[in-house]
Amino acid sequence: MRIISGKYKGRRITAPKNLPVRPTTDMSKESLFNILNNRFDFEGLRILDLFSGTGNISYEFCSRGADSAIAVDGDFGCVKFIKQTATEFDFPITAIKSDVIKFLKTNKSSYDMIFADPPYDMDQKLFEEIVSLVFENDLLEEDGMMIIEHSKHTKMDHLMNFSFQKKYGASQFTFFEFDNEEFEDTGISEDDEIE
């Protein structure tokens, strides 16, 4: 994986091959951060990275100046690798081994940005529960954004606080926020698609 921008722009990070992950591709990640770049100043943001896998998304946010990132994953190997990489790059990342649903039910902090990349074959109801828990438990700041990466087979646009969707090949990013009126004037369409 490659860090696209920020302090460590261009640096490559190689994860162990035995980790049970499906990392967000560099193309999708670059497209995602182009969207976020138009909305957010990354300096000082507090990030929650769910199903963090290799830590790919957390590294990108921290390279761009995020104040802190909490990376949550259920796999010991992933958490160990994130901790090692955070130490190597001096990233302000706290890696936590936990079931994501349990974490969301007990966590008391709030975040400016929440990113979730569950397994694509995870049950639809669990995708929906993640969104419900975030908003019901006030885990997202009022001007923050939640992004879920998923396959085209998972439907997210009917959920409360849905904002818009972007498609990149077989992957989709669905964005949630409290007030999405700004997007009505930005030309961003939920139907935008990049092959």
Short mmCIF file of C-alpha atoms in Angstrom, two decimals:
data_model
loop_
_atom_site.label_atom_id
_atom_site.label_comp_id
_atom_site.label_asym_id
_atom_site.label_seq_id
_atom_site.Cartn_x
_atom_site.Cartn_y
_atom_site.Cartn_z
CA MET A 1 0.00 0.00 0.00
CA ARG A 2 1.12 3.55 -0.67
CA ILE A 3 0.56 6.74 1.31
CA ILE A 4 -0.87 9.17 -1.21
CA SER A 5 -0.36 12.56 0.40
CA GLY A 6 0.87 14.45 3.43
CA LYS A 7 4.05 14.12 5.46
CA TYR A 8 4.80 10.60 4.22
CA LYS A 9 3.58 11.03 0.64
CA GLY A 10 4.84 8.24 -1.62
CA ARG A 11 5.99 5.96 1.20
CA ARG A 12 5.09 2.31 0.75
CA ILE A 13 4.01 0.08 3.62
CA THR A 14 4.12 -3.68 3.18
CA ALA A 15 1.78 -5.72 5.33
CA PRO A 16 2.34 -9.41 6.11
CA LYS A 17 0.70 -11.63 3.51
CA ASN A 18 -1.11 -13.76 6.06
CA LEU A 19 -3.45 -11.01 7.33
CA PRO A 20 -7.16 -11.65 6.63
CA VAL A 21 -7.72 -8.37 4.80
CA ARG A 22 -8.99 -6.84 1.58
CA PRO A 23 -7.27 -3.45 1.56
CA THR A 24 -8.90 -0.43 -0.06
CA THR A 25 -7.15 -0.01 -3.42
CA ASP A 26 -4.88 2.98 -3.99
CA MET A 27 -7.20 4.21 -6.76
CA SER A 28 -10.29 4.07 -4.54
CA LYS A 29 -8.41 5.60 -1.61
CA GLU A 30 -7.14 8.48 -3.74
CA SER A 31 -10.66 9.15 -5.05
CA LEU A 32 -12.06 9.05 -1.52
CA PHE A 33 -9.53 11.52 -0.16
CA ASN A 34 -10.09 13.84 -3.11
CA ILE A 35 -13.72 14.09 -1.98
CA LEU A 36 -12.78 14.60 1.66
CA ASN A 37 -10.11 17.15 0.74
CA ASN A 38 -12.82 19.44 -0.61
CA ARG A 39 -14.71 19.32 2.68
CA PHE A 40 -12.24 18.97 5.52
CA ASP A 41 -9.03 20.39 6.88
CA PHE A 42 -7.38 17.19 8.11
CA GLU A 43 -5.29 18.99 10.71
CA GLY A 44 -6.58 18.11 14.15
CA LEU A 45 -9.27 15.64 13.11
CA ARG A 46 -10.13 12.70 15.37
CA ILE A 47 -10.59 9.52 13.35
CA LEU A 48 -12.31 6.22 14.09
CA ASP A 49 -11.25 3.46 11.69
CA LEU A 50 -13.48 0.37 12.00
CA PHE A 51 -12.48 -3.02 10.56
CA SER A 52 -9.14 -1.28 10.11
CA GLY A 53 -7.29 -4.27 8.61
CA THR A 54 -3.80 -3.14 7.67
CA GLY A 55 -4.43 0.39 8.97
CA ASN A 56 -4.31 1.78 5.43
CA ILE A 57 -6.94 4.49 6.01
CA SER A 58 -5.59 5.51 9.42
CA TYR A 59 -2.10 6.01 7.97
CA GLU A 60 -3.48 8.26 5.23
CA PHE A 61 -5.39 10.45 7.68
CA CYS A 62 -2.41 10.73 10.03
CA SER A 63 0.02 11.53 7.21
CA ARG A 64 -2.31 14.42 6.36
CA GLY A 65 -2.26 15.79 9.90
CA ALA A 66 -5.08 14.08 11.79
CA ASP A 67 -4.75 14.57 15.53
CA SER A 68 -5.51 10.97 16.42
CA ALA A 69 -6.91 7.74 15.03
CA ILE A 70 -8.51 4.80 16.83
CA ALA A 71 -8.11 1.67 14.68
CA VAL A 72 -10.43 -1.18 15.67
CA ASP A 73 -10.11 -4.71 14.30
CA GLY A 74 -10.94 -8.18 15.57
CA ASP A 75 -7.75 -9.80 14.28
CA PHE A 76 -4.70 -9.88 16.54
CA GLY A 77 -2.26 -9.87 13.61
CA CYS A 78 -3.83 -6.73 12.12
CA VAL A 79 -3.74 -4.91 15.43
CA LYS A 80 -0.11 -5.91 16.01
CA PHE A 81 0.89 -4.69 12.53
CA ILE A 82 -0.89 -1.35 13.00
CA LYS A 83 0.87 -0.82 16.33
CA GLN A 84 4.26 -1.58 14.75
CA THR A 85 3.63 0.76 11.81
CA ALA A 86 2.32 3.55 14.04
CA THR A 87 5.50 3.34 16.11
CA GLU A 88 7.73 3.29 13.01
CA PHE A 89 6.09 6.39 11.49
CA ASP A 90 5.28 8.09 14.82
CA PHE A 91 1.60 8.15 13.89
CA PRO A 92 -0.91 9.05 16.66
CA ILE A 93 -2.81 5.77 16.20
CA THR A 94 -4.25 3.61 18.97
CA ALA A 95 -4.95 0.09 17.73
CA ILE A 96 -7.63 -1.86 19.60
CA LYS A 97 -8.48 -5.54 19.23
CA SER A 98 -12.23 -5.73 19.56
CA ASP A 99 -15.42 -6.83 17.89
CA VAL A 100 -16.60 -3.65 16.13
CA ILE A 101 -20.24 -3.93 17.23
CA LYS A 102 -19.21 -4.39 20.87
CA PHE A 103 -16.84 -1.44 20.60
CA LEU A 104 -19.58 0.83 19.20
CA LYS A 105 -21.95 -0.19 22.00
CA THR A 106 -19.49 0.71 24.77
CA ASN A 107 -17.40 3.56 23.32
CA LYS A 108 -18.10 6.98 24.84
CA SER A 109 -15.93 9.20 22.61
CA SER A 110 -16.99 11.12 19.50
CA TYR A 111 -15.09 11.56 16.26
CA ASP A 112 -14.85 13.94 13.32
CA MET A 113 -14.55 11.13 10.81
CA ILE A 114 -15.62 7.50 11.03
CA PHE A 115 -14.55 5.05 8.34
CA ALA A 116 -15.75 1.44 8.24
CA ASP A 117 -14.62 -1.27 5.84
CA PRO A 118 -16.47 -4.43 6.94
CA PRO A 119 -16.12 -7.72 5.08
CA TYR A 120 -18.13 -7.41 1.88
CA ASP A 121 -20.07 -10.57 2.71
CA MET A 122 -21.14 -9.36 6.14
CA ASP A 123 -24.89 -9.54 6.76
CA GLN A 124 -26.87 -6.50 5.62
CA LYS A 125 -28.38 -6.12 9.10
CA LEU A 126 -24.92 -5.69 10.62
CA PHE A 127 -24.07 -2.91 8.16
CA GLU A 128 -27.28 -1.20 9.21
CA GLU A 129 -26.54 -1.75 12.90
CA ILE A 130 -23.18 -0.02 12.55
CA VAL A 131 -24.85 3.09 11.15
CA SER A 132 -27.56 3.01 13.84
CA LEU A 133 -25.07 2.66 16.68
CA VAL A 134 -22.92 5.54 15.46
CA PHE A 135 -25.81 7.99 15.31
CA GLU A 136 -27.83 6.72 18.28
CA ASN A 137 -24.77 6.84 20.55
CA ASP A 138 -23.60 10.27 19.30
CA LEU A 139 -20.24 8.93 18.14
CA LEU A 140 -20.02 11.36 15.21
CA GLU A 141 -19.49 15.08 15.67
CA GLU A 142 -22.28 17.27 14.26
CA ASP A 143 -20.13 18.50 11.36
CA GLY A 144 -18.42 15.13 10.89
CA MET A 145 -18.82 12.38 8.31
CA MET A 146 -19.15 8.61 8.34
CA ILE A 147 -18.04 6.54 5.36
CA ILE A 148 -18.73 2.87 4.78
CA GLU A 149 -16.98 0.86 2.07
CA HIS A 150 -19.05 -2.03 0.73
CA SER A 151 -19.98 -4.02 -2.35
CA LYS A 152 -22.78 -3.09 -4.74
CA HIS A 153 -24.88 -5.88 -3.21
CA THR A 154 -25.19 -4.05 0.11
CA LYS A 155 -27.81 -1.30 0.09
CA MET A 156 -27.19 1.71 2.31
CA ASP A 157 -29.03 4.62 0.68
CA HIS A 158 -32.28 4.00 2.58
CA LEU A 159 -30.72 4.59 6.00
CA MET A 160 -31.13 7.68 8.13
CA ASN A 161 -28.49 10.39 7.62
CA PHE A 162 -27.56 9.01 4.19
CA SER A 163 -25.83 11.75 2.19
CA PHE A 164 -24.44 10.37 -1.07
CA GLN A 165 -22.68 7.43 -2.67
CA LYS A 166 -19.69 6.96 -4.95
CA LYS A 167 -18.92 3.85 -6.97
CA TYR A 168 -15.46 2.63 -7.94
CA GLY A 169 -15.67 -0.58 -9.94
CA ALA A 170 -16.95 -3.31 -7.63
CA SER A 171 -16.60 -1.12 -4.52
CA GLN A 172 -18.82 1.64 -3.21
CA PHE A 173 -18.39 4.33 -0.59
CA THR A 174 -21.55 5.49 1.15
CA PHE A 175 -21.38 8.77 3.07
CA PHE A 176 -23.48 9.72 6.08
CA GLU A 177 -23.75 13.06 7.86
CA PHE A 178 -26.19 15.05 9.96
CA ASP A 179 -26.70 17.93 7.53
CA ASN A 180 -25.94 17.31 3.85
CA GLU A 181 -27.42 20.49 2.36
CA GLU A 182 -23.95 21.66 1.31
CA PHE A 183 -23.73 18.81 -1.17
CA GLU A 184 -26.75 20.05 -3.05
CA ASP A 185 -24.61 22.88 -4.41
CA THR A 186 -21.31 21.08 -4.98
CA GLY A 187 -22.19 19.05 -8.05
CA ILE A 188 -21.56 15.79 -6.23
CA SER A 189 -24.09 13.20 -7.28
CA GLU A 190 -24.91 9.90 -5.65
CA ASP A 191 -24.92 8.44 -9.14
CA ASP A 192 -21.33 9.43 -9.94
CA GLU A 193 -19.36 6.40 -10.99
CA ILE A 194 -15.75 5.77 -11.93
CA GLU A 195 -14.80 2.55 -13.66
#
